[in-house]
Coordinates of C-alpha atoms in Angstrom, one line a residue:
M164 CA 80.4 163.2 95.5
F165 CA 77.3 161.7 94.0
R166 CA 74.1 163.5 94.2
G167 CA 70.8 163.8 92.2
V168 CA 67.9 161.6 91.2
N169 CA 68.1 159.8 87.8
T170 CA 65.3 157.7 86.2
L171 CA 66.8 154.9 84.1
S172 CA 65.7 151.8 82.3
L173 CA 67.1 148.3 82.6
D174 CA 67.7 146.5 79.3
S175 CA 66.6 142.9 78.8
K176 CA 69.8 141.5 80.3
G177 CA 69.4 143.6 83.5
R178 CA 72.0 146.2 82.7
M179 CA 71.7 149.8 83.8
A180 CA 73.6 152.6 82.1
I181 CA 75.4 154.9 84.6
P182 CA 74.5 158.5 83.7
T183 CA 77.2 160.2 81.8
R184 CA 77.8 162.9 84.4
Y185 CA 79.1 160.1 86.8
R186 CA 81.2 158.1 84.5
D187 CA 84.4 160.2 84.5
Q188 CA 84.4 160.4 88.2
L189 CA 83.9 156.6 88.6
A190 CA 86.6 155.9 86.0
R191 CA 89.0 158.1 88.0
S192 CA 88.1 156.9 91.5
C193 CA 87.7 153.2 90.9
N194 CA 88.5 152.5 87.3
G195 CA 84.8 151.5 86.9
Q196 CA 85.1 148.8 89.5
M197 CA 82.1 148.9 91.9
V198 CA 80.3 146.8 94.4
L199 CA 76.5 146.2 94.6
T200 CA 74.8 145.0 97.7
V201 CA 71.5 145.1 99.5
N202 CA 70.3 147.9 101.9
A203 CA 70.3 146.0 105.2
L204 CA 69.9 149.0 107.4
D205 CA 66.2 149.4 107.2
S206 CA 63.1 147.9 105.5
D207 CA 63.6 149.7 102.2
H208 CA 64.6 147.1 99.7
C209 CA 66.8 149.2 97.5
L210 CA 70.3 148.3 96.4
L211 CA 73.5 150.2 97.3
L212 CA 76.2 150.8 94.7
Y213 CA 79.7 151.8 95.9
P214 CA 82.9 152.6 94.1
Q215 CA 85.0 149.7 95.1
P216 CA 87.5 151.7 97.3
E217 CA 84.6 153.1 99.3
W218 CA 83.1 149.6 99.7
E219 CA 86.4 148.1 100.9
E220 CA 86.6 150.6 103.7
I221 CA 83.0 149.9 104.8
E222 CA 83.6 146.2 104.5
R223 CA 86.7 146.3 106.7
K224 CA 84.8 148.1 109.4
I225 CA 81.9 145.8 109.3
M226 CA 84.1 142.7 109.5
K227 CA 86.0 144.1 112.4
L228 CA 82.8 144.1 114.5
S229 CA 82.2 141.2 116.9
S230 CA 80.2 138.4 115.4
F231 CA 79.0 137.5 118.9
N232 CA 76.3 140.2 118.5
K233 CA 73.2 139.0 116.7
Q234 CA 72.5 142.4 114.9
T235 CA 76.2 142.5 113.7
R236 CA 76.0 139.0 112.3
K237 CA 72.8 139.9 110.5
L238 CA 74.5 143.1 109.1
Q239 CA 77.5 141.1 108.0
R240 CA 75.5 138.4 106.3
M241 CA 73.2 140.9 104.5
L242 CA 75.7 143.5 103.4
V243 CA 78.9 141.5 102.9
G244 CA 77.1 138.3 101.9
H245 CA 75.1 140.0 99.1
A246 CA 78.1 142.1 98.0
T247 CA 78.7 141.6 94.2
E248 CA 81.6 143.1 92.3
C249 CA 80.6 144.8 89.1
E250 CA 82.4 146.6 86.4
M251 CA 81.3 149.5 84.2
D252 CA 81.5 148.3 80.6
G253 CA 82.7 150.4 77.6
N254 CA 79.2 151.8 77.2
G255 CA 79.0 152.9 80.9
R256 CA 76.6 150.0 81.9
I257 CA 76.7 147.7 84.9
L258 CA 74.9 144.3 85.3
L259 CA 72.5 144.0 88.2
P260 CA 72.4 140.3 89.0
P261 CA 69.1 138.6 89.1
P262 CA 69.0 137.8 92.8
L263 CA 69.7 141.5 93.7
R264 CA 67.1 142.6 91.2
E265 CA 64.6 140.2 92.8
F266 CA 65.5 141.3 96.3
S267 CA 64.8 144.9 95.5
G268 CA 61.8 144.3 93.2
L269 CA 63.5 146.0 90.3
N270 CA 61.6 145.9 87.0
K271 CA 62.2 147.8 83.8
E272 CA 62.3 151.4 85.3
V273 CA 64.7 152.2 88.1
V274 CA 65.8 155.3 90.0
L275 CA 69.4 155.9 90.8
I276 CA 69.8 158.3 93.8
G277 CA 73.2 159.9 94.5
Q278 CA 74.0 159.6 98.3
G279 CA 77.4 161.2 98.5
N280 CA 79.9 158.3 98.5
K281 CA 77.4 155.8 97.0
F282 CA 74.2 155.4 95.0
E283 CA 70.9 153.9 95.9
I284 CA 69.0 152.0 93.2
W285 CA 65.2 151.7 93.6
D286 CA 62.3 150.3 91.6
D287 CA 60.7 153.4 90.2
G288 CA 57.2 152.6 91.6
M289 CA 58.7 151.8 95.1
W290 CA 60.7 155.0 95.0
N291 CA 57.6 157.1 94.3
T292 CA 55.6 155.4 97.0
R293 CA 58.3 155.8 99.6
R294 CA 59.1 159.4 98.7
G295 CA 55.3 160.2 99.0
E296 CA 55.2 158.6 102.4
W297 CA 58.2 160.5 103.6
L298 CA 56.8 163.8 102.4
K299 CA 53.5 163.0 104.1
D300 CA 55.3 162.2 107.4
E301 CA 57.3 165.4 107.4
G302 CA 56.3 167.7 110.1
T303 CA 54.2 165.2 112.1
G304 CA 56.7 165.3 115.0
D305 CA 57.0 161.5 115.2
D306 CA 60.7 161.6 114.4
K307 CA 63.1 163.9 116.1
L308 CA 66.2 165.1 114.4
P309 CA 69.4 164.0 115.8
P310 CA 71.2 166.7 117.7
D311 CA 73.9 167.2 115.1
L312 CA 71.3 168.0 112.5
E313 CA 69.2 170.4 114.6
S314 CA 71.5 173.3 113.8
L315 CA 71.6 172.5 110.0
S316 CA 70.0 175.3 107.9
L317 CA 68.6 174.3 104.6

């Protein structure tokens, strides 16, 4: 289970060090083998980083969907088409390929957000902007909670 917000720096080669607190879990669960892809589910241009076994399960489900549906084809093209295998090196770093860094507007400072079975990787400035927007939108009544979240007590 990955959780938490981590501010990190990319090195000159586009590598990001995975925080130490996640490394053992990633070594056990996937031997440091991960898959990086784009977030195609909404307009936020962040990257998604999955342990390889988690990704393979999602990929199987996506590819079983009918490609006759326009939205399904788009999802398949974006998520699977951009999926890139990456391996954690001996120093706990992964390389973020240039096309994916460009897609998500990543510069030197990035934010790694734990999301349970995966991570999101954001440009630091974009993360702060979007987080501010989400906090401002809270309580406006524009978005209703799904029924399964209405009983959740925080």
